[in-house]
PDB file of C-alpha atoms in Angstrom:
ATOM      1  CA  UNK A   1      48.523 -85.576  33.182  1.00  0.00           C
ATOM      2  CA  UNK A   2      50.851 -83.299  34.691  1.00  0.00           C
ATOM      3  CA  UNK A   3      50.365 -80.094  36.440  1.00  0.00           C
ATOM      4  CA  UNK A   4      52.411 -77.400  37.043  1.00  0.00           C
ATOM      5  CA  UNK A   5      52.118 -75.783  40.732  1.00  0.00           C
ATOM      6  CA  UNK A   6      52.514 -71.706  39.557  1.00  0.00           C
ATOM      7  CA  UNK A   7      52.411 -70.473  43.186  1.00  0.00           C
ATOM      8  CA  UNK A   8      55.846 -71.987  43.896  1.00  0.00           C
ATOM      9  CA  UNK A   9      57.604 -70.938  41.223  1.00  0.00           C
ATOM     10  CA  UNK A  10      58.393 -67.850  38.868  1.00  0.00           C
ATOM     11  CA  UNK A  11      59.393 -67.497  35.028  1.00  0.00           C
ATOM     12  CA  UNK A  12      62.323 -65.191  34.427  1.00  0.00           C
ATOM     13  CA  UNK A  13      61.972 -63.951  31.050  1.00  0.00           C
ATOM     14  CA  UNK A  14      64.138 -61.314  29.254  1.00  0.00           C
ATOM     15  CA  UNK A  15      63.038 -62.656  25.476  1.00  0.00           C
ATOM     16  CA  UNK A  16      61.061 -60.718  23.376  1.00  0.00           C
ATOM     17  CA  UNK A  17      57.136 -60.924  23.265  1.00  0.00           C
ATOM     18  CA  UNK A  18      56.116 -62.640  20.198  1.00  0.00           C
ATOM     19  CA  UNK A  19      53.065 -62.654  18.178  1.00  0.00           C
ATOM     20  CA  UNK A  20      50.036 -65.186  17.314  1.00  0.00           C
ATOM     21  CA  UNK A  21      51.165 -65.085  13.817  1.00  0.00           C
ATOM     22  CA  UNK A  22      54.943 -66.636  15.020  1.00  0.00           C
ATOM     23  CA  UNK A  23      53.044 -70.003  16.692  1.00  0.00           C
ATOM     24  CA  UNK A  24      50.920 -70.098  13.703  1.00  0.00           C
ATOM     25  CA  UNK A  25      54.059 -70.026  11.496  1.00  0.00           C
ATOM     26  CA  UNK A  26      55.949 -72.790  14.237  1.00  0.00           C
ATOM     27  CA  UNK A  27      53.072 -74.885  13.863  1.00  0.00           C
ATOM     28  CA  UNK A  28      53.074 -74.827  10.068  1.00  0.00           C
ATOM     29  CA  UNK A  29      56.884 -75.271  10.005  1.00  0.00           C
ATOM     30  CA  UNK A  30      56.048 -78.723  12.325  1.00  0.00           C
ATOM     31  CA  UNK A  31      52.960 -79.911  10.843  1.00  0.00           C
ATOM     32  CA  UNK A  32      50.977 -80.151  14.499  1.00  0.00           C
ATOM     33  CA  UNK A  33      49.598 -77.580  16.672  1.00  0.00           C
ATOM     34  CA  UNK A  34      50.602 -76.963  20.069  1.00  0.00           C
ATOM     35  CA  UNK A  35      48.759 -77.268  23.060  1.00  0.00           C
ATOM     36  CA  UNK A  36      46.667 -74.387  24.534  1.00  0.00           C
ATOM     37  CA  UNK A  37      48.569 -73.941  27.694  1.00  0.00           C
ATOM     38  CA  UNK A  38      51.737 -74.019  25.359  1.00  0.00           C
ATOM     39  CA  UNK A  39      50.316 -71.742  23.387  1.00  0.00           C
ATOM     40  CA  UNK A  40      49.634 -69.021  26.194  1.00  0.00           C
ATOM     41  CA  UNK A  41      52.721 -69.781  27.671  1.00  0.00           C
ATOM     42  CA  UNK A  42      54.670 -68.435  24.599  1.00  0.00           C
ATOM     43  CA  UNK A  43      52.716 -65.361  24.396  1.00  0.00           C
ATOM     44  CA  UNK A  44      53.032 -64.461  28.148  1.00  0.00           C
ATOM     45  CA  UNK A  45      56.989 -65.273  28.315  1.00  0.00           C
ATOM     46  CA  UNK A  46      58.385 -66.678  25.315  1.00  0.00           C
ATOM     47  CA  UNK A  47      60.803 -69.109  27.393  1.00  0.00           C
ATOM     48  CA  UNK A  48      62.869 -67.998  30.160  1.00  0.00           C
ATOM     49  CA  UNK A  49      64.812 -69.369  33.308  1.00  0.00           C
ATOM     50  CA  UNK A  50      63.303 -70.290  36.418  1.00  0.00           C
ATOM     51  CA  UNK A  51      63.595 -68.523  39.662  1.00  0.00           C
ATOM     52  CA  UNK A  52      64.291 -72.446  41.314  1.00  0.00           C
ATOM     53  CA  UNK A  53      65.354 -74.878  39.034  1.00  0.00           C
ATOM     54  CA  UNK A  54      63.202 -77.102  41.114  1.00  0.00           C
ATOM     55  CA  UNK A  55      59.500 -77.451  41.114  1.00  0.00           C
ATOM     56  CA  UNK A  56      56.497 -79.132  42.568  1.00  0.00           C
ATOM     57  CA  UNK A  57      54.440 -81.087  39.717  1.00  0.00           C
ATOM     58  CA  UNK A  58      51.056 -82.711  40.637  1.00  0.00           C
ATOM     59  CA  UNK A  59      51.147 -86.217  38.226  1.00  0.00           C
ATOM     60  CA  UNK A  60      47.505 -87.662  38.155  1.00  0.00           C
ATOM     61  CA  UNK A  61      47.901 -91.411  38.011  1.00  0.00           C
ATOM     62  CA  UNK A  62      45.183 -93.996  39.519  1.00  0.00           C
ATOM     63  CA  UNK A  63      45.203 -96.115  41.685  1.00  0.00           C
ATOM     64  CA  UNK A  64      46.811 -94.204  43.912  1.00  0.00           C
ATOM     65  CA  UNK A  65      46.201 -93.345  47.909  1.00  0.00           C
ATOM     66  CA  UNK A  66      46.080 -89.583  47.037  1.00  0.00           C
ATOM     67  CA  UNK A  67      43.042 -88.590  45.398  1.00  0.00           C
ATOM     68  CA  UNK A  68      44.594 -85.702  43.171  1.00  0.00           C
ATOM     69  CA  UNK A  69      47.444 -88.092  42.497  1.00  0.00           C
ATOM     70  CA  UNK A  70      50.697 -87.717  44.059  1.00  0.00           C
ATOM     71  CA  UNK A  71      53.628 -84.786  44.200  1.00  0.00           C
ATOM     72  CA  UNK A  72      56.581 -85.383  42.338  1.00  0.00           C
ATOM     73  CA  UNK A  73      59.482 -82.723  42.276  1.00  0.00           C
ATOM     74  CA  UNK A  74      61.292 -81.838  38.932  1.00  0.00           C
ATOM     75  CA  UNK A  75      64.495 -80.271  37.984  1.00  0.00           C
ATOM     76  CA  UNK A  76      64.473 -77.593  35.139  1.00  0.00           C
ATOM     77  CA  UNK A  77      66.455 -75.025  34.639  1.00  0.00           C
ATOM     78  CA  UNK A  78      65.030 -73.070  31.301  1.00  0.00           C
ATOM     79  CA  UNK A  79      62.280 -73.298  28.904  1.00  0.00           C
ATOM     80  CA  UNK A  80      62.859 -73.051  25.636  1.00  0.00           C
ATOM     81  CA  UNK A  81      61.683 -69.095  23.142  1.00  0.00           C
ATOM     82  CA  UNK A  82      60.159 -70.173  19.963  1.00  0.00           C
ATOM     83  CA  UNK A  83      63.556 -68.857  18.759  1.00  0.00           C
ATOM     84  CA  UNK A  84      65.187 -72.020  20.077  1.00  0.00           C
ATOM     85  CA  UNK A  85      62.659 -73.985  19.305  1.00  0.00           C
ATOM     86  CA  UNK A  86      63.006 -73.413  15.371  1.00  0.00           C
ATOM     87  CA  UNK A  87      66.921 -72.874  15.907  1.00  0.00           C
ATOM     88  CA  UNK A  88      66.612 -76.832  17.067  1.00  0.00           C
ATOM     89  CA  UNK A  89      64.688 -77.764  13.967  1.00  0.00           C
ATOM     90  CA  UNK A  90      67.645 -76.461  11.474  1.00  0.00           C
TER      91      UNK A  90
END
């Protein structure tokens, strides 16, 4: 399981706000609902850029020496609006 570290990082976001009813549709169009956290995620920002392209991730994997697992650093640079997301499915 990976978790994202919020405090390090921001979500630039100049997309429109979209609706329940626009997942619901998404998920229909896929056949598979997405996760909660997804989910919220789309509602709040819809996609965006991010402030640093990289961030701290927490990855929970046992055994390990750590016991909340161990910090990992990833390199992203924008997250996709459910606008690209069913642009990519065409």
């Amino acid at each position: 399981m990976i978790l994202y570290d919020r405090t390090e990082n921001e979500i630039i976001s100049n997309n429109p706000k979209i609706q329940e009813d626009a997942i619901k549709l998404f998920e229909n169009k896929i056949n598979c609902q997405l996760p909660s956290e997804y989910r919220e995620f789309l509602l709040d920002k819809n996609g965006g850029h991010l402030k640093h392209s990289s961030f701290k991730v927490i990855e929970k994997c046992f055994p390990t020496p750590h016991p909340n697992g161990f910090l990992k650093y990833l390199e992203i640079e924008s997250l996709y609006s459910l606008d690209k997301l069913n642009e990519a499915l065409k």
